[in-house]
Short mmCIF file of C-alpha atoms and ligand atoms in Angstrom, two decimals:
data_model
loop_
_atom_site.label_atom_id
_atom_site.label_comp_id
_atom_site.label_asym_id
_atom_site.label_seq_id
_atom_site.Cartn_x
_atom_site.Cartn_y
_atom_site.Cartn_z
CA MET A 1 82.09 99.44 146.57
CA SER A 2 80.01 97.96 143.76
CA GLY A 3 82.04 97.40 140.58
CA THR A 4 79.17 96.59 138.27
CA SER A 5 78.11 100.14 137.82
CA GLU A 6 78.03 101.59 134.24
CA GLY A 7 81.39 102.83 133.41
CA CYS A 8 83.39 100.63 135.54
CA VAL A 9 85.45 97.64 134.69
CA ARG A 10 86.77 95.14 137.25
CA VAL A 11 90.04 93.37 135.85
CA ALA A 12 91.16 90.35 137.63
CA ALA A 13 94.60 89.16 136.95
CA VAL A 14 97.18 86.59 137.81
CA GLY A 15 100.43 85.23 136.18
CA ASP A 16 102.81 82.41 136.79
CA VAL A 17 100.37 80.00 137.75
CA HIS A 18 102.93 77.22 136.45
CA LEU A 19 100.27 74.48 136.10
CA ASP A 20 101.13 70.81 135.99
CA GLN A 21 98.98 67.78 137.26
CA ASP A 22 99.98 68.48 140.73
CA VAL A 23 98.76 71.95 140.69
CA VAL A 24 95.39 71.55 139.10
CA GLY A 25 92.56 72.36 141.51
CA ARG A 26 94.54 75.00 143.51
CA TYR A 27 92.93 78.04 141.65
CA ARG A 28 89.48 76.56 140.75
CA PRO A 29 87.68 77.08 144.03
CA ALA A 30 88.44 80.95 143.92
CA LEU A 31 87.62 81.15 140.38
CA GLU A 32 84.16 79.63 140.58
CA HIS A 33 82.92 82.88 142.07
CA LEU A 34 84.93 85.14 139.61
CA GLY A 35 81.93 86.58 137.85
CA GLU A 36 80.66 88.18 141.18
CA LYS A 37 84.02 90.07 141.61
CA ALA A 38 85.31 90.74 138.19
CA ASP A 39 84.42 91.44 134.44
CA LEU A 40 87.35 89.69 132.95
CA LEU A 41 90.42 87.83 133.78
CA LEU A 42 93.88 88.34 132.42
CA LEU A 43 96.63 85.73 132.63
CA ALA A 44 100.12 87.21 132.35
CA GLY A 45 102.13 84.15 131.12
CA ASP A 46 103.96 81.26 132.52
CA LEU A 47 100.89 79.31 132.70
CA THR A 48 102.66 76.02 132.46
CA ARG A 49 105.86 74.64 134.04
CA HIS A 50 107.69 73.53 130.98
CA GLY A 51 105.40 74.49 128.00
CA THR A 52 104.07 71.20 126.95
CA PRO A 53 100.52 70.52 125.61
CA GLU A 54 99.87 68.21 128.45
CA GLU A 55 100.40 70.91 130.91
CA ALA A 56 98.38 73.30 128.69
CA ALA A 57 95.48 70.90 129.09
CA CYS A 58 95.85 71.40 132.93
CA VAL A 59 95.54 75.30 132.30
CA ALA A 60 92.49 74.60 130.13
CA ARG A 61 90.87 72.65 132.98
CA GLU A 62 91.74 75.17 135.53
CA PHE A 63 90.80 78.36 133.47
CA GLY A 64 88.27 77.13 131.01
CA GLY A 65 84.52 77.53 131.29
CA LEU A 66 84.75 80.54 133.62
CA PRO A 67 81.82 83.01 133.93
CA VAL A 68 83.96 85.81 132.67
CA PRO A 69 86.15 86.17 129.35
CA VAL A 70 89.75 84.95 129.80
CA VAL A 71 92.59 86.65 128.03
CA ALA A 72 96.10 85.32 128.09
CA ILE A 73 99.58 85.57 126.88
CA LEU A 74 102.35 83.11 127.14
CA GLY A 75 105.52 83.34 129.31
CA ASN A 76 109.09 82.13 128.84
CA HIS A 77 108.18 78.66 130.62
CA ASP A 78 105.47 78.26 128.00
CA TYR A 79 108.17 78.43 125.19
CA HIS A 80 110.47 75.85 126.90
CA SER A 81 109.56 72.79 124.99
CA ASP A 82 109.38 74.58 121.63
CA GLN A 83 105.73 73.66 121.50
CA GLN A 84 104.22 77.29 122.15
CA ASN A 85 101.86 76.99 119.10
CA ALA A 86 100.36 73.86 120.51
CA VAL A 87 100.10 75.25 123.96
CA SER A 88 98.34 78.19 122.54
CA GLY A 89 96.02 76.01 120.55
CA VAL A 90 94.96 73.89 123.64
CA LEU A 91 94.07 77.31 125.50
CA GLN A 92 92.17 78.74 122.56
CA GLU A 93 90.13 75.32 122.18
CA ALA A 94 89.17 75.95 125.98
CA GLY A 95 87.67 79.27 124.94
CA LEU A 96 90.60 81.47 126.25
CA THR A 97 91.93 84.30 123.93
CA VAL A 98 95.53 84.18 123.54
CA LEU A 99 97.48 87.30 122.45
CA GLU A 100 101.01 87.67 120.99
CA CYS A 101 101.60 91.18 119.64
CA THR A 102 97.88 91.10 118.95
CA SER A 103 94.89 92.68 120.61
CA THR A 104 91.14 92.12 121.46
CA VAL A 105 88.37 94.19 122.53
CA LEU A 106 85.67 93.04 125.11
CA THR A 107 82.55 94.82 125.96
CA CYS A 108 82.00 95.03 129.78
CA ASN A 109 79.27 97.06 131.45
CA GLY A 110 78.96 99.04 128.40
CA VAL A 111 82.62 99.79 128.09
CA ARG A 112 84.82 98.75 125.39
CA VAL A 113 87.81 97.31 126.96
CA GLY A 114 90.93 96.80 124.57
CA ILE A 115 93.82 94.41 125.58
CA ALA A 116 97.01 94.38 123.70
CA GLY A 117 99.45 91.61 124.83
CA THR A 118 102.81 90.06 124.21
CA LYS A 119 105.22 87.86 126.11
CA GLY A 120 107.87 90.64 125.66
CA PHE A 121 111.45 89.88 126.44
CA GLY A 122 114.38 91.16 128.56
CA GLY A 123 117.10 93.60 127.82
CA GLY A 124 117.11 95.67 130.91
CA PHE A 125 116.47 99.24 131.82
CA ALA A 126 117.79 102.83 131.32
CA GLY A 127 121.54 102.95 132.23
CA ALA A 128 121.85 99.04 132.58
CA CYS A 129 120.50 97.58 129.26
CA ALA A 130 121.85 95.52 126.54
CA SER A 131 122.66 97.14 123.29
CA GLU A 132 122.78 95.85 119.57
CA PHE A 133 126.54 95.75 119.46
CA GLY A 134 129.29 93.18 119.20
CA GLU A 135 128.57 89.54 118.65
CA PRO A 136 125.60 88.39 116.50
CA GLU A 137 124.22 86.61 119.69
CA MET A 138 124.11 89.87 121.60
CA LYS A 139 122.53 91.79 118.71
CA ALA A 140 119.90 89.11 118.31
CA PHE A 141 119.20 89.09 121.97
CA THR A 142 118.72 92.98 122.12
CA ARG A 143 116.93 93.06 118.78
CA HIS A 144 114.30 90.34 119.76
CA GLY A 145 113.16 92.49 122.77
CA ARG A 146 113.08 95.55 120.82
CA GLU A 147 111.09 94.18 117.86
CA LEU A 148 108.64 92.49 120.13
CA ALA A 149 107.99 95.76 121.99
CA ALA A 150 107.49 97.60 118.86
CA ARG A 151 104.98 95.11 117.34
CA PHE A 152 103.19 95.23 120.66
CA GLY A 153 103.24 99.00 120.61
CA THR A 154 101.72 98.86 117.18
CA ALA A 155 98.83 96.50 118.53
CA LEU A 156 98.10 98.83 121.47
CA ALA A 157 97.93 101.99 119.26
CA ALA A 158 95.57 100.36 116.87
CA LEU A 159 92.98 99.31 119.46
CA ASP A 160 89.54 101.21 118.94
CA CYS A 161 88.07 101.15 122.45
CA ASP A 162 87.24 103.04 125.71
CA VAL A 163 90.00 101.59 127.87
CA ARG A 164 93.34 100.16 126.91
CA ILE A 165 95.03 97.59 129.13
CA ALA A 166 98.65 96.38 128.25
CA LEU A 167 99.42 92.73 129.15
CA THR A 168 102.87 91.48 129.13
CA HIS A 169 104.96 88.69 130.85
CA TYR A 170 108.26 90.58 131.14
CA SER A 171 108.02 93.94 133.14
CA PRO A 172 108.13 97.21 131.40
CA VAL A 173 109.63 98.83 134.53
CA PRO A 174 112.17 98.08 137.15
CA GLU A 175 110.07 99.19 140.05
CA THR A 176 107.92 95.96 140.00
CA LEU A 177 111.32 94.02 140.19
CA LEU A 178 112.11 95.38 143.55
CA GLY A 179 113.10 92.13 145.74
CA GLU A 180 114.80 90.44 142.73
CA PRO A 181 118.62 90.45 142.52
CA LEU A 182 119.79 93.42 140.47
CA GLU A 183 121.90 91.35 138.59
CA ILE A 184 119.07 89.66 136.76
CA TYR A 185 117.03 92.66 135.92
CA PRO A 186 118.07 92.55 132.26
CA PHE A 187 116.39 89.17 132.17
CA LEU A 188 113.15 90.16 133.93
CA GLY A 189 112.10 93.05 131.60
CA SER A 190 112.76 95.79 129.14
CA TYR A 191 112.33 99.61 129.02
CA HIS A 192 111.28 99.11 125.42
CA LEU A 193 108.01 97.78 126.69
CA ALA A 194 107.51 100.95 128.85
CA GLN A 195 108.22 102.90 125.83
CA ALA A 196 105.68 100.99 123.69
CA ILE A 197 102.95 101.57 126.43
CA ASP A 198 103.75 105.20 126.83
CA ALA A 199 103.68 105.93 123.06
CA THR A 200 99.96 105.61 123.01
CA PRO A 201 98.33 108.03 125.49
CA GLY A 202 95.57 106.82 127.74
CA THR A 203 96.47 103.20 128.67
CA ALA A 204 94.72 102.68 131.95
CA LEU A 205 96.77 99.73 133.33
CA ALA A 206 99.79 97.57 132.64
CA VAL A 207 99.91 94.09 133.87
CA HIS A 208 102.81 91.68 133.82
CA GLY A 209 104.26 88.68 135.63
CA HIS A 210 107.57 86.78 135.48
CA ALA A 211 109.29 88.41 138.54
CA HIS A 212 108.17 86.09 141.32
CA ALA A 213 110.26 87.86 143.96
CA GLY A 214 109.24 91.37 142.68
CA SER A 215 106.67 94.02 144.04
CA GLU A 216 103.30 94.52 142.93
CA ARG A 217 103.21 98.29 142.13
CA GLY A 218 105.00 100.44 139.73
CA THR A 219 104.51 103.17 137.12
CA THR A 220 105.74 103.80 133.62
CA PRO A 221 107.68 107.01 133.03
CA GLY A 222 104.55 108.20 131.29
CA GLY A 223 102.37 107.75 134.36
CA VAL A 224 100.73 104.34 133.48
CA PRO A 225 100.09 102.11 136.58
CA VAL A 226 102.12 98.87 136.47
CA ARG A 227 100.98 95.86 138.49
CA ASN A 228 103.06 92.79 138.86
CA VAL A 229 100.44 89.94 139.28
CA ALA A 230 102.90 86.99 139.45
CA HIS A 231 101.22 84.51 141.86
CA PRO A 232 104.16 84.43 144.26
CA VAL A 233 103.87 88.24 144.47
CA ILE A 234 100.10 88.69 144.90
CA LYS A 235 99.71 85.35 146.97
CA GLN A 236 96.19 84.54 146.02
CA ALA A 237 94.19 83.23 142.99
CA TYR A 238 94.00 86.70 141.47
CA ASN A 239 94.01 90.56 142.06
CA VAL A 240 91.14 92.72 141.02
CA TYR A 241 91.75 96.24 139.72
CA GLN A 242 88.81 98.50 139.18
CA LEU A 243 88.92 100.96 136.31
CA SER A 244 86.65 103.83 136.16
CA VAL A 245 86.12 105.12 132.64
CA SER A 246 84.72 108.51 133.55
CA GLU A 247 88.07 109.15 135.28
CA LEU A 248 90.07 107.82 132.50
CA LEU A 249 88.43 109.92 129.93
CA THR A 250 89.07 113.25 131.36
CA PRO A 251 90.49 115.42 128.81
CA ALA A 252 94.22 115.89 128.53
FE1 LIG B 1 107.24 82.50 136.20
FE1 LIG B 2 108.66 83.86 133.41
#
């Protein structure tokens, strides 16, 4: 099946590559031929091991100068050294687009592909989630996830494009966490992200990482396909998802 036809977009995606000096070169051989297989590449966060600018330089070497546009978000590991702005800066200098509650539009095969992204945060899922009650720390934990999801949802809704893609690090649904211990689900994702995605009808794909022991496939309550592209889950340099715009634009 050719993916280069008019109206089709091939989306490559991977997350949790956790680069440091000893990992540089692991992904590059597969990436050199990316232009033959995909129209863009999404990086779903946890690009570094400890969030240092030095590790970000490794990411820049591995994912810079590719034949397709690269759109990234940061993950919790990329915040670990409190240098997330510097990490983001190194990636942007290498030509990557880095989103955080923001969006970008790329034109691929005549299709305007809109991507909204956020790291997101935990909080859990229906029936087993944190609430804004009690100690200030608990309220702050819960509020952070809700507020990030709301800002991300606003960015997604504001996109003027033919196809919308949601890019997060934390998971919007529990299905793609299958394989992880149930006890840590509230630290792996939040239903607020799914609500933000479902609030804008017509999102074609939601991509996330973070859950290394999770499962690849899920769906939001509103029917949006969700894919966990954490490298330990997909076990290759990237997965490619083909979106057909003619199918997506069928009237409601
Ligand atoms: Fe990770
Ligand atoms: Fe993570």
